[in-house]
Every structure is written in C-alpha cells, then in structure tokens.
CSV table of C-alpha atoms in Angstrom, one decimal:
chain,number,residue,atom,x,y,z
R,1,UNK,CA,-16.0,68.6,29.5
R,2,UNK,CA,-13.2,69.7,31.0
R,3,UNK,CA,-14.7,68.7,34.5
R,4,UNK,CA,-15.2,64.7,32.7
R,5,UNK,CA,-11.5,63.8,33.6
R,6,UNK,CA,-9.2,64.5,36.4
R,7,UNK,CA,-6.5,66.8,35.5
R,8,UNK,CA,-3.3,64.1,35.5
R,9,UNK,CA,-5.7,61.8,33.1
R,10,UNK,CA,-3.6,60.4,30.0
R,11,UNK,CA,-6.1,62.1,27.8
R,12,UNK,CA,-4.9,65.6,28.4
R,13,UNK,CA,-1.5,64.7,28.1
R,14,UNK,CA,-2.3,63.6,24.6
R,15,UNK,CA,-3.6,66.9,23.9
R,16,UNK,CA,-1.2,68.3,25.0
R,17,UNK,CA,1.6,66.1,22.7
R,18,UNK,CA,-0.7,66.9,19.4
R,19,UNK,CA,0.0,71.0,20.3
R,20,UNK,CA,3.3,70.4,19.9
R,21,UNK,CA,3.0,68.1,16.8
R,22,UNK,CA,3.4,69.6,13.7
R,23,UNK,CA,-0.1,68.2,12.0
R,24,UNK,CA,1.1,69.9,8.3
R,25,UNK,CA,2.0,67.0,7.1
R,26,UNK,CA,-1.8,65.8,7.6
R,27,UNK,CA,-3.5,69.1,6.8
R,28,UNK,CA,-1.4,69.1,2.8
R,29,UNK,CA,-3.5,66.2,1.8
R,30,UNK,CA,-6.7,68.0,1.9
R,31,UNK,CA,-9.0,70.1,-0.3
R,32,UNK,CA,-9.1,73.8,-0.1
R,33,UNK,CA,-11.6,74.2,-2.5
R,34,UNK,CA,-14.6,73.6,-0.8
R,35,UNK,CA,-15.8,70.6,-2.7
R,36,UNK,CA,-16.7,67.5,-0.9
R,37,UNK,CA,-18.0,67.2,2.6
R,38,UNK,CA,-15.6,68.7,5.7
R,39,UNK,CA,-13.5,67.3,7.5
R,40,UNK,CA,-12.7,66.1,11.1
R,41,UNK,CA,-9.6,68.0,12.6
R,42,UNK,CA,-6.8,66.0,11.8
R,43,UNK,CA,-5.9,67.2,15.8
R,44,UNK,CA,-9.1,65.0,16.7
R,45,UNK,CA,-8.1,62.2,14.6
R,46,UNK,CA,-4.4,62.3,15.4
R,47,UNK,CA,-5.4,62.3,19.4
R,48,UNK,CA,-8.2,59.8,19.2
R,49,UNK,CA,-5.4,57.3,17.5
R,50,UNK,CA,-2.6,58.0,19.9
R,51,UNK,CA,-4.9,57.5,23.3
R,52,UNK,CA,-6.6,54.1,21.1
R,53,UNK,CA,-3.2,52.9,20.6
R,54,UNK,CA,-1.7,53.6,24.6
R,55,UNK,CA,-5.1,52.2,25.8
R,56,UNK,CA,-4.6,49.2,23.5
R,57,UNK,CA,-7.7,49.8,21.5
R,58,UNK,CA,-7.0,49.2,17.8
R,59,UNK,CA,-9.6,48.1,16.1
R,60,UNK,CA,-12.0,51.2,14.2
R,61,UNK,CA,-15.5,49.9,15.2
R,62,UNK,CA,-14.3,49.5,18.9
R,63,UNK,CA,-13.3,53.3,18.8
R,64,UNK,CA,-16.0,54.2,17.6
R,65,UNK,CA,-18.3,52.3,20.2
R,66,UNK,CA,-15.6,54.1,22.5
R,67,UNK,CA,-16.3,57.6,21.3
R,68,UNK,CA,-19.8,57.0,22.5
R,69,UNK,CA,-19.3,55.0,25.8
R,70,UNK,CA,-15.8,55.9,27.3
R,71,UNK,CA,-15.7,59.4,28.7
R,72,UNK,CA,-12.3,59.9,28.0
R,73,UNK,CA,-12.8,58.7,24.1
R,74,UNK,CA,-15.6,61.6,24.0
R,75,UNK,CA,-13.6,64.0,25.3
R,76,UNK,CA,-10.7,63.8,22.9
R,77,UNK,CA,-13.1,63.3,19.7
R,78,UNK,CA,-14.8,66.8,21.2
R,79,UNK,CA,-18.1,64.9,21.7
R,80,UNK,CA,-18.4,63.9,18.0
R,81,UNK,CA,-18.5,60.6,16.7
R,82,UNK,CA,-16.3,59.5,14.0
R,83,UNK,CA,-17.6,56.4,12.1
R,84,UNK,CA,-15.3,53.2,12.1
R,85,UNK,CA,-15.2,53.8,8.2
R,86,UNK,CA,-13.5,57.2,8.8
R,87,UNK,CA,-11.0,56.3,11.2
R,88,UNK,CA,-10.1,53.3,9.3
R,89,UNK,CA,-9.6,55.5,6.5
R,90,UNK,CA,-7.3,57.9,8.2
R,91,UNK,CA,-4.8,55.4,9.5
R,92,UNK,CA,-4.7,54.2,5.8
R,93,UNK,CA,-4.8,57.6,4.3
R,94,UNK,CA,-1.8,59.2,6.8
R,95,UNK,CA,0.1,55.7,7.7
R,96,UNK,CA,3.5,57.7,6.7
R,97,UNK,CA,2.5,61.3,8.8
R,98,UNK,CA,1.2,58.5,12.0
R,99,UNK,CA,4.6,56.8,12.2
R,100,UNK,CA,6.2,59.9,11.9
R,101,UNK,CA,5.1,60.6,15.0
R,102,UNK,CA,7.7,58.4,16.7
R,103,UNK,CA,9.9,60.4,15.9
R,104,UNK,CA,8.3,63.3,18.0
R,105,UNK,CA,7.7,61.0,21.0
R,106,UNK,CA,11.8,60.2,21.0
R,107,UNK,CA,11.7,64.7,20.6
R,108,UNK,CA,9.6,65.1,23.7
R,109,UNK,CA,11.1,62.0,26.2
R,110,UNK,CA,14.7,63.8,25.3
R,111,UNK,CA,13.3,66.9,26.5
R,112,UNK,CA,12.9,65.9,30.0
R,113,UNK,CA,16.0,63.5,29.9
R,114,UNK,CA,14.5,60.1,29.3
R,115,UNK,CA,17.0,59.5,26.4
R,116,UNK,CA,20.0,58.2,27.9
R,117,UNK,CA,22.3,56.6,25.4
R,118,UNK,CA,24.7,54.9,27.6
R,119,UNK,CA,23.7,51.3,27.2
R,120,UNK,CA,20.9,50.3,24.0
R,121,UNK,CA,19.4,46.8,24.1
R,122,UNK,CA,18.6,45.2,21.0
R,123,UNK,CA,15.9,42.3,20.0
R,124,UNK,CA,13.7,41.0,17.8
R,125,UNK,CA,9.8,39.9,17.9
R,126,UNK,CA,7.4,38.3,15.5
R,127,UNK,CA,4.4,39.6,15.3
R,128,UNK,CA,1.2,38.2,13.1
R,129,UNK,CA,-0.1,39.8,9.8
R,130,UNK,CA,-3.3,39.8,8.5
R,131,UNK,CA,-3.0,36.8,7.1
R,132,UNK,CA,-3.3,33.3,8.1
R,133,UNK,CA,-1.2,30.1,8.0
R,134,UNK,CA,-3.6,28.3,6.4
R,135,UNK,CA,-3.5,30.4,3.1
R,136,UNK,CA,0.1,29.2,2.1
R,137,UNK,CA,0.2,27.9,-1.1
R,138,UNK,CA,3.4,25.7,-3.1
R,139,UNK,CA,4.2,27.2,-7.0
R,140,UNK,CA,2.8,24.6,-8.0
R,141,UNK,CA,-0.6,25.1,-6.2
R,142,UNK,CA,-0.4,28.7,-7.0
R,143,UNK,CA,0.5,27.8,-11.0
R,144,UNK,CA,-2.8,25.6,-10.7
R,145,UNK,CA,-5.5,28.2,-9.0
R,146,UNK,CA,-4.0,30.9,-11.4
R,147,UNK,CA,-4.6,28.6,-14.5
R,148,UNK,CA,-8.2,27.8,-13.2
R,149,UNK,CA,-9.3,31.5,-12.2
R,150,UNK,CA,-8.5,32.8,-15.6
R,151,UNK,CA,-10.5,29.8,-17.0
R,152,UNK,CA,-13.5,30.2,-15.4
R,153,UNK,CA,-13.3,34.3,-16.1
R,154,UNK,CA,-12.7,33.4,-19.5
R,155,UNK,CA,-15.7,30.9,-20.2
R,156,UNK,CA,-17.7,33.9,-18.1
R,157,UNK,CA,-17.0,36.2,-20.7
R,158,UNK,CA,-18.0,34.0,-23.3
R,159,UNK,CA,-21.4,33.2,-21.2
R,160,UNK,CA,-22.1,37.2,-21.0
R,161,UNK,CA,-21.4,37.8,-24.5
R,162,UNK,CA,-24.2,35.5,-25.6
R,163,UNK,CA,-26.6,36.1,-22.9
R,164,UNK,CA,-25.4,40.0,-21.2
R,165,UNK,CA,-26.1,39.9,-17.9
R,166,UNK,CA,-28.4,42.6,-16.2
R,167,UNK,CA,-26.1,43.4,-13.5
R,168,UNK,CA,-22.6,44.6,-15.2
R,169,UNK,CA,-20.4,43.5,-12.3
R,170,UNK,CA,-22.1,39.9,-10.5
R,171,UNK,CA,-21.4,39.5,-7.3
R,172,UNK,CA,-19.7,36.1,-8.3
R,173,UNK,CA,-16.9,38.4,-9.6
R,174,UNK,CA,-16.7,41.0,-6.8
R,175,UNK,CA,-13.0,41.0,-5.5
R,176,UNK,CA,-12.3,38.5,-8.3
R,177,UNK,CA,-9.3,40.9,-9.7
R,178,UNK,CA,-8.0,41.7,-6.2
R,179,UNK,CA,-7.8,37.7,-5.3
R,180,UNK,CA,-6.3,37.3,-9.0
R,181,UNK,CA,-3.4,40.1,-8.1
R,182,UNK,CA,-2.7,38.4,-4.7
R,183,UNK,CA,-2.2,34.9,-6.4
R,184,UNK,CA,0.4,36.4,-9.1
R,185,UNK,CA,2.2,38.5,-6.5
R,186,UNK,CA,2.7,35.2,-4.9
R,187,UNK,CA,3.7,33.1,-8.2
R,188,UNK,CA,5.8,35.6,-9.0
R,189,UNK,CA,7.6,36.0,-5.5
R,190,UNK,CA,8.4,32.1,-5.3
R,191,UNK,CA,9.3,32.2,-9.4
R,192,UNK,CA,11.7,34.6,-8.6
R,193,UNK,CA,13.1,33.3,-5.6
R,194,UNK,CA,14.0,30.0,-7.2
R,195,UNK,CA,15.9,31.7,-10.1
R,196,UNK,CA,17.7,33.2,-7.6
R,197,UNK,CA,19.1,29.8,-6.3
R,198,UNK,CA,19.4,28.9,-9.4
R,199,UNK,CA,21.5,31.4,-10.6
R,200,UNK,CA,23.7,31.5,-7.5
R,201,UNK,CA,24.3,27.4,-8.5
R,202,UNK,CA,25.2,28.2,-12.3
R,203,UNK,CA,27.9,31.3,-11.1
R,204,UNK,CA,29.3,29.0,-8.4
R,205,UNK,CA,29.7,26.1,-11.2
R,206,UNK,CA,30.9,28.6,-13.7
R,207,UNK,CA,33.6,30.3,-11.7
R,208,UNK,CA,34.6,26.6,-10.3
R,209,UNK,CA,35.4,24.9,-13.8
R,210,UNK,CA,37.5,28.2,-14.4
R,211,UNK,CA,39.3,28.2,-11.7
R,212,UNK,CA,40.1,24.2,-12.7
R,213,UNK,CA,40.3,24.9,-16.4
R,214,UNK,CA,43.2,27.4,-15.6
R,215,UNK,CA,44.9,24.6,-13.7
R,216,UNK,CA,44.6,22.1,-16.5
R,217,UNK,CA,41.6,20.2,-15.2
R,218,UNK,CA,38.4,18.9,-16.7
R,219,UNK,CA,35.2,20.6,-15.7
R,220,UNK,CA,32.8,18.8,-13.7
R,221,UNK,CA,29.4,18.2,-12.5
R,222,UNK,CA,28.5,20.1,-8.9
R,223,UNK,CA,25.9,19.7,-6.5
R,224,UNK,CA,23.5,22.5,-5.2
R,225,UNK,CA,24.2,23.7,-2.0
R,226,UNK,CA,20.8,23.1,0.3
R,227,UNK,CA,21.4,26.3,2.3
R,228,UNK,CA,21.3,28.7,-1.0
R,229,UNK,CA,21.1,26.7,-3.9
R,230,UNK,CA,18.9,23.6,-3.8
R,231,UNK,CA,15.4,23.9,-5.4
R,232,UNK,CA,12.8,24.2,-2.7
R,233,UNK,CA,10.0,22.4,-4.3
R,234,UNK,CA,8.3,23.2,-0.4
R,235,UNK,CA,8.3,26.9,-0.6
R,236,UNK,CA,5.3,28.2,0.2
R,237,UNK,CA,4.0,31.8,-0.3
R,238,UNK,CA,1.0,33.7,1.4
R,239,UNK,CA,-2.2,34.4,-0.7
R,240,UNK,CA,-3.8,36.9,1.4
R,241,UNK,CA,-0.6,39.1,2.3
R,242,UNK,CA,2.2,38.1,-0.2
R,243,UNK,CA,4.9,40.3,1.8
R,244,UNK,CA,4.0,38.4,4.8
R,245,UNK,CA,6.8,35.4,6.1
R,246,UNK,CA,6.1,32.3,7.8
R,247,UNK,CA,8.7,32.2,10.6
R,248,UNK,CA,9.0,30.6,13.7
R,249,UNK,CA,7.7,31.9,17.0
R,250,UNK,CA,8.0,30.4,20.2
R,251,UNK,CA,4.4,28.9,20.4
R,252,UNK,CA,4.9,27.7,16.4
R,253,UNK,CA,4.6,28.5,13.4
R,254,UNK,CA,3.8,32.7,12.7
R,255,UNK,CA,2.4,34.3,9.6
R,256,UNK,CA,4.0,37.7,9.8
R,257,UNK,CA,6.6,39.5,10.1
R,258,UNK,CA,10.0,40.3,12.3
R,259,UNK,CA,9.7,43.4,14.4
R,260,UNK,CA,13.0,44.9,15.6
R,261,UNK,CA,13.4,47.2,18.5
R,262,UNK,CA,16.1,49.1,20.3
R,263,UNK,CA,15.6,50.9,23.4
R,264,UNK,CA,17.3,52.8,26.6
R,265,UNK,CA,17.7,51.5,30.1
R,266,UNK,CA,14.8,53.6,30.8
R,267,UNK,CA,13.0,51.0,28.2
R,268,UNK,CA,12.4,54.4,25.8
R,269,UNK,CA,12.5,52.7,22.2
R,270,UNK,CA,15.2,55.0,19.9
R,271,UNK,CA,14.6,52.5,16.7
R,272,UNK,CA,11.9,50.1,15.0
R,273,UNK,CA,11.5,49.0,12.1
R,274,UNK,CA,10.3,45.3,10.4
R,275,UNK,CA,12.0,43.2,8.3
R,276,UNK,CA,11.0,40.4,6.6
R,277,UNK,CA,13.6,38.4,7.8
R,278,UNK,CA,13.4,34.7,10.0
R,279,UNK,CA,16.5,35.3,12.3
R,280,UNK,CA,17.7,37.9,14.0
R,281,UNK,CA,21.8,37.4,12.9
R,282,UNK,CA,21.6,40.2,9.9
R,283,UNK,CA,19.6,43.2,11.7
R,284,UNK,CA,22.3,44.0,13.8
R,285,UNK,CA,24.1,47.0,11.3
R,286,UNK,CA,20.1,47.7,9.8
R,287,UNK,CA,19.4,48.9,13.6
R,288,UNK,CA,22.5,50.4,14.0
R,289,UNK,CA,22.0,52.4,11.0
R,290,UNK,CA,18.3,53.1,12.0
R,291,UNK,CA,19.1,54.2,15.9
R,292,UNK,CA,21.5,56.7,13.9
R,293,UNK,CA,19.1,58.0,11.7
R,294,UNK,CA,16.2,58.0,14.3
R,295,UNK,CA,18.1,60.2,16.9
R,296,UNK,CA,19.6,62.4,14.3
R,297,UNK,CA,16.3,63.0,12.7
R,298,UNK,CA,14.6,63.8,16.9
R,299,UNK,CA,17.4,66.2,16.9
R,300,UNK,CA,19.1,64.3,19.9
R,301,UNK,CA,22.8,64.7,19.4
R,302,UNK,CA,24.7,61.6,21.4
R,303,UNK,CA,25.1,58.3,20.0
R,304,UNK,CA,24.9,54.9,22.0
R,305,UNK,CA,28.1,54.0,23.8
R,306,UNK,CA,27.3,50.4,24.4
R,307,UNK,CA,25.0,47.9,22.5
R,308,UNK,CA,23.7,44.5,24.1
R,309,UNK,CA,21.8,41.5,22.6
R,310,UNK,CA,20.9,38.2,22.3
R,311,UNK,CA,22.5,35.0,20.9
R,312,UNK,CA,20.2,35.6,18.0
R,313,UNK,CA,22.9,38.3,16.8
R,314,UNK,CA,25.7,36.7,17.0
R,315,UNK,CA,27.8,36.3,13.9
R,316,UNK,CA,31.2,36.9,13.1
R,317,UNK,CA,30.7,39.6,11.2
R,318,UNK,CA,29.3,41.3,13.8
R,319,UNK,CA,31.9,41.5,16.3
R,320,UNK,CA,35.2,41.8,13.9
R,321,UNK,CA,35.0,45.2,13.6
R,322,UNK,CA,33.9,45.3,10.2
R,323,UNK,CA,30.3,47.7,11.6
R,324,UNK,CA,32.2,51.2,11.5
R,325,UNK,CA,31.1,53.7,14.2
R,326,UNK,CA,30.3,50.3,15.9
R,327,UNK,CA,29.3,51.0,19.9
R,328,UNK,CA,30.6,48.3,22.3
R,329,UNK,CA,28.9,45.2,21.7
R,330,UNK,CA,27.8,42.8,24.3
R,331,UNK,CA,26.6,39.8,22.3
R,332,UNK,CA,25.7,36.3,23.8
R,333,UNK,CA,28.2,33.6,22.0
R,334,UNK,CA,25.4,31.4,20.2
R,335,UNK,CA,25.8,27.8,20.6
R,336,UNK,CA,25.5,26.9,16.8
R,337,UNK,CA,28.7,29.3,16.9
R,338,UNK,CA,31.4,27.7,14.0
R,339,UNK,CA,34.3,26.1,15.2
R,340,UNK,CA,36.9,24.4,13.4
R,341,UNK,CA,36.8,21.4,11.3
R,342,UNK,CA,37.8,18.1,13.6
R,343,UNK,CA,41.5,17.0,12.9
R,344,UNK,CA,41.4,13.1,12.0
R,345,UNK,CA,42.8,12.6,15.8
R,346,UNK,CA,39.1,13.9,16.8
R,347,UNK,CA,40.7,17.5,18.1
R,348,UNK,CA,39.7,20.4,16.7
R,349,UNK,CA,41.4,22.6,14.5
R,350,UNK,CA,42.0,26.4,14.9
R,351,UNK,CA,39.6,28.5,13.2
R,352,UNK,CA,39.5,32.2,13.1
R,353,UNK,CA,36.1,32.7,14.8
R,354,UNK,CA,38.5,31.2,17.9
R,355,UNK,CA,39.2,34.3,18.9
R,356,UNK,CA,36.5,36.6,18.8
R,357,UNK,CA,34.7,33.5,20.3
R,358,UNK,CA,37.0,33.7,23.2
R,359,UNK,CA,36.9,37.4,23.4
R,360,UNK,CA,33.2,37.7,23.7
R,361,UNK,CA,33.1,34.5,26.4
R,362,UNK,CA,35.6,37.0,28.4
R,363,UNK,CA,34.0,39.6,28.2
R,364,UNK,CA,30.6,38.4,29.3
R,365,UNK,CA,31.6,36.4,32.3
R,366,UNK,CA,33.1,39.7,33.8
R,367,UNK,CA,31.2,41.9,35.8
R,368,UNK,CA,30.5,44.4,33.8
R,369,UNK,CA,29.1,41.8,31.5
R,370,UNK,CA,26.9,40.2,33.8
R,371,UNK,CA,25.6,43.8,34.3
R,372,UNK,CA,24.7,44.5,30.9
R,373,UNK,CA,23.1,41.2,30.0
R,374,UNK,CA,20.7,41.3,33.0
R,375,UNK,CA,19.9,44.6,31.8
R,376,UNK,CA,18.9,43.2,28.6
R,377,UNK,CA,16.2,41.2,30.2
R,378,UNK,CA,15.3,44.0,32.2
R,379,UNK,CA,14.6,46.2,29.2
R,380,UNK,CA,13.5,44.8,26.1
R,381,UNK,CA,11.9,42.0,27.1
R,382,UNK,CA,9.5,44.2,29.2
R,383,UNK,CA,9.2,46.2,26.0
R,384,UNK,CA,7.8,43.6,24.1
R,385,UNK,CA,5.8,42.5,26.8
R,386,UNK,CA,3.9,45.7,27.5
R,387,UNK,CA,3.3,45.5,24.1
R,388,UNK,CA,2.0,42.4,22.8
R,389,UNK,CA,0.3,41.2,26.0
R,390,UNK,CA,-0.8,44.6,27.9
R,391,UNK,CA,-2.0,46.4,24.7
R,392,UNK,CA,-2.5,43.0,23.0
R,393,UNK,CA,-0.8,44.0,19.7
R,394,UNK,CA,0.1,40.6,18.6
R,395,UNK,CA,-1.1,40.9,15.1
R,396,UNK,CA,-0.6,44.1,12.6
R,397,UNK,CA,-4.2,45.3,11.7
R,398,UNK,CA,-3.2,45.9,7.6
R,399,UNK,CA,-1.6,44.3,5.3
R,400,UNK,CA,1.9,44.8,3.8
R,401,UNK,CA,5.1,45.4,4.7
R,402,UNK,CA,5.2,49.2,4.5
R,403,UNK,CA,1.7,48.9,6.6
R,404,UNK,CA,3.2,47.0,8.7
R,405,UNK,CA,6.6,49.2,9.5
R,406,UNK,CA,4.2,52.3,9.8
R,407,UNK,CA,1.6,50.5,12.5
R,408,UNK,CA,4.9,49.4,14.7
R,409,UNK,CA,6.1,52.9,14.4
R,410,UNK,CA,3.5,54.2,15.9
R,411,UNK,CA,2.9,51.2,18.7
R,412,UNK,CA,6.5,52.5,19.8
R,413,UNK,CA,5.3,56.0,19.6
R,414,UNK,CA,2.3,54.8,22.1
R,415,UNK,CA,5.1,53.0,24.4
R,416,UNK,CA,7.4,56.4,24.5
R,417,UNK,CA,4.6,58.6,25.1
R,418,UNK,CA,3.2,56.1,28.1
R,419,UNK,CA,6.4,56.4,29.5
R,420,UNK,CA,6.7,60.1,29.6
R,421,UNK,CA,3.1,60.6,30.9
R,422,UNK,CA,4.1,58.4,33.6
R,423,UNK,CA,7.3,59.8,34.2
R,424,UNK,CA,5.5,63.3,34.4
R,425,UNK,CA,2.6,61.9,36.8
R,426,UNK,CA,4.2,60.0,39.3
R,427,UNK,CA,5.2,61.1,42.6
R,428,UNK,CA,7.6,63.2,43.8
C-alpha cells in the first residue's frame, strides 16, 4: 500500500500527526476484559476523521463509501472498512479526546514557527445546527403540543390496559419520550427566560421607589424596558435542538449557533469556541481568555501583542481598559456607536464614549491602522471561507451546544494541520 500514494500525499502526513498524538485519552474508554467484540485502532479511527474532515468529508456513510472507493481513504483505514454506524459512533463516543486535538495541531504548527503572535484577528461566524427554522415554536405553542402529547399517551395507556397490546413498545410511540424531552427543554428555556425579564423589571421598580421613598416621594408605576424587560410574547425556541439560536446571517435568518475564531497572520487559528450568542460585542474578553488558555495549554509561551476586529466588537467596555492583560486593540468604531444626548439647540452633548470614540478613529486612520485592518480581511475572512465553502462545513452534523463546540474544534484542527502540510510540501 505504501506504493498507492505518492510520498508528499496529505494521507501520510496524517499518519504521521496521530504518532505524535497521544491516543490515551481514546484507548481509557475501552474494555480490557475481553468481552464484547474488538475494536478498530483508535489510530485508524483518529486518522480516518482527521483526513475526512481536511478533505471536507463529514458525513459517516460517505466515509464509509470512501473507505472502499478512494485510495487514500483505504490506505489510512489499513484496507478495512468501518461501517458508517461505527464511525458515527466514535465521533460521538470521543467528541471531547477529537477536539482535543486542536490543541496538538496549535503544538505541531509552533514547532516549525507557524505561530507568530504579533498581530491576532478576531471574528465571528454563524454556522447551522441540526435543526431547522421551521421547528420554532412560541410558549404558548409549546404549552399546547405538550398538553396534547401527554393526552394522547395518557388515553393510550388507558386503551392498552383494557386491550394489552402484542407488541410492548408500538411503533406509534417510538421516539415519543425523546420528542416529549425536546418539547420541555424548550418550554422550560423560554419559561425561564421570561422570569428573567421579569425579575430584572420588579428589582429595577424596587430599588427605584427606594431610592424616591428616601427622598420623600410616592412610589410609582414603571414601564418595562423593551431591550431587557418587556415580555416577549414572540420568543420562539427550537424543538429539534433546544440549545440551538435563531440569529441573523447574512443570507437571513440561521438556526445555529455563533462560531468564534482567532487566528495569526499566517491564518493558523490559536482559539475557537461557540457561543450561543447573536452579536459579536460580548466575545471579545471570552476569546481573550480562550487564546490564553489555548496557547498555554500547546505549551506556546508568548502572548498576542496586538488584537484586531470588526465593528461587531466594538463597545465601550472593550476599549477602556477595563480587559486586564488586554493586547493592543484595533477595533472598527461601529456606527450604532452612543453619542450624547442632543442639547435643546440640536448640538450634541459631551458624553464619555467621546473619547475613546476619538481615540480609536485616530488610531485607525494612521498607517499602522490601515495596516492592521487590511490584514484582518486578509486573514480571518479567508479562514472562514476555507471553511464553510471549500470543505462545506456550513452546518454542525450533531446536536447541542457542547456537540457543537467539539465539532468546530476539530474543523480548526483540520485548518491548522492543512496549513502545516502545506507549509511542509511546498517548494523551496
């Protein structure tokens, strides 16, 4: 086999990255005892994901046709032939140990220098779950298909009770309890967020008519604040992947979730992770935190010197200096930017944002500015790009936000080790 594939073929360099992963944390989870059937070699498994995932192949059946077909699929699964089922079940079973390995492809692409930490670019993506638009449901619709799902498995039970059924388990009812568990988890998610607003409103009244009780003033009535406050009788919640958001992509409306990524010049990601957030303005210290903990935990040393990103970061509390161990930040002003209130001659007021408005503006239209936002577009952007349209990873496969933060853990890991196999093969 070794004659298959020429010698600077992306399959051998996966090999070659498995030797030097450490594949304990797959081999604990199995039996020693010798019950049960054997195993494949979590090396085969590990390999035939990685190459899937940097060949944009994602889906279980199709690598498994692949393993059959595709020379270079055979040759990493040793000429055997994993069923779909089994390879589905191994993402699943070792989601945690898979993402894990993004931290070793930041490990190996510092080992040949690709990890330079001078300037970081920051941005945001959304990405699809498994889940579609379509299944969003109001509380009150929710409140009504849970109220007519347990009355219909109640009069069921009555039915079997006079007249048992042959079969135990119908195939009326199959998947019954799982639907049942998805509906509650998204009752209860919209149930609690509105108690939340609601609770915010009664401690804003409360602390209000205190404030004029201890002046010598009667309490009165207050309005909700729409923002945070206001019942949302609109909310909607997903029945098929409850964790799931519906936020706002460019070509509409997105069931899914927010991917975040930072990477190098050298477009080598450093930090991912999702969030279930629909704007970008609160990630900024999250990723800051996560770069941090990413490089320290690759065993890399420096820190990022300079940070740039989009309007979609912008926020005051960004750029005050209230982020400590904050790099220098290169943040487009946004235009929804606050100003201050307009005098009653139609000029505007000071405000304090004035000046780290002013600051910023400076600061961008300089050279050095100008530098590191084209660099922006020059690295994330093609970051994202590589991945959802060249490997076509618009949608996570599995449901659930910790599903979700594993799978994009390891797309990144795909991305870094591309990179360093191409940084390694190309000419002199």
């Amino acid at each position: 086999m070794a004659d298959w594939l020429p010698e600077d073929h992306l399959a051998w360099f996966v090999i070659d990255v498995v030797d030097q992963i450490d594949l304990d944390r797959f081999r604990r989870v199995y039996r020693a005892d010798g019950h049960g059937r054997p195993a494949y070699d979590p090396a085969v498994m590990v390999a035939l994901l990685l190459y899937a995932y940097c060949s944009g192949v994602r889906s279980s059946r199709v690598i498994e046709r692949r393993c059959v077909e595709d020379v270079a699929f055979r040759v990493l699964a040793g000429n055997l032939c994993p069923d779909h089922v089994t390879i589905a079940r191994f993402r699943s079973r070792h989601a945690d140990a898979l993402a894990e390995v993004f931290i070793d492809s930041l490990r190996l692409c510092a080992e040949v220098g690709l990890v330079r930490l001078g300037v970081v670019a920051l941005d945001g993506t959304k990405i699809g779950s498994d889940a579609s638009v379509d299944a969003n449901r109001t509380l009150v619709e929710l409140t009504k298909t849970v109220s007519e799902m347990l009355a219909e498995a109640e009069a069921t039970d009555l039915a079997e009770d006079e007249d048992p059924p042959a079969d135990p388990t119908p195939k009326q009812l199959a998947g019954r309890a799982e639907r049942l568990d998805r509906l509650n988890a998204a009752k209860d998610r919209l149930e609690t967020k509105a108690a939340e607003r609601a609770h915010r409103f009664e401690e804003r009244t409360r602390a209000s008519n205190e404030t004029r009780a201890a002046k010598g003033l009667a309490p009165r009535e207050f309005r909700p604040r729409p923002r945070s406050e206001a019942p949302q009788p609109n909310a909607v919640a997903n029945v098929t992947d409850p964790e799931s958001r519906l936020l706002r992509g460019r070509g509409g409306p997105v069931q899914g979730y927010n991917a975040q990524a930072a990477c190098t010049a050298d477009q080598v990601i450093v930090a991912a992770e999702v969030t279930q957030a629909a704007n970008d303005v609160e990630q900024l210290a999250p990723m800051l935190a996560a770069t941090n903990t990413t490089l320290a935990e690759a065993g890399i040393a420096a820190r990022p010197e300079t940070l740039v990103a989009d309007a979609g970061y912008w926020r005051i509390e960004n750029v005050n200096g209230s982020i400590p161990n904050a790099p220098e930040l290169f943040i487009a002003v946004a235009k929804h930017a606050r100003r201050g209130k307009p005098r009653k001659d139609g000029s505007p007021s000071a405000s304090t944002s004035d000046v780290f408005v002013a600051a910023m503006k400076a600061k961008l239209k300089s050279d050095r500015g100008g530098d590191m936002m084209r660099m922006r577009r020059t690295t994330i952007e093609p970051v994202f790009g590589h991945i959802k349209d060249v490997r076509g990873a618009r949608r996570f496969s599995r449901r659930g936000l910790d599903a979700a933060q594993a799978e994009w853990q390891l797309l990144c890991a795909a991305h870094n080790l591309t990179k360093l196999w191409r940084f390694q093969t190309r000419p002199a």
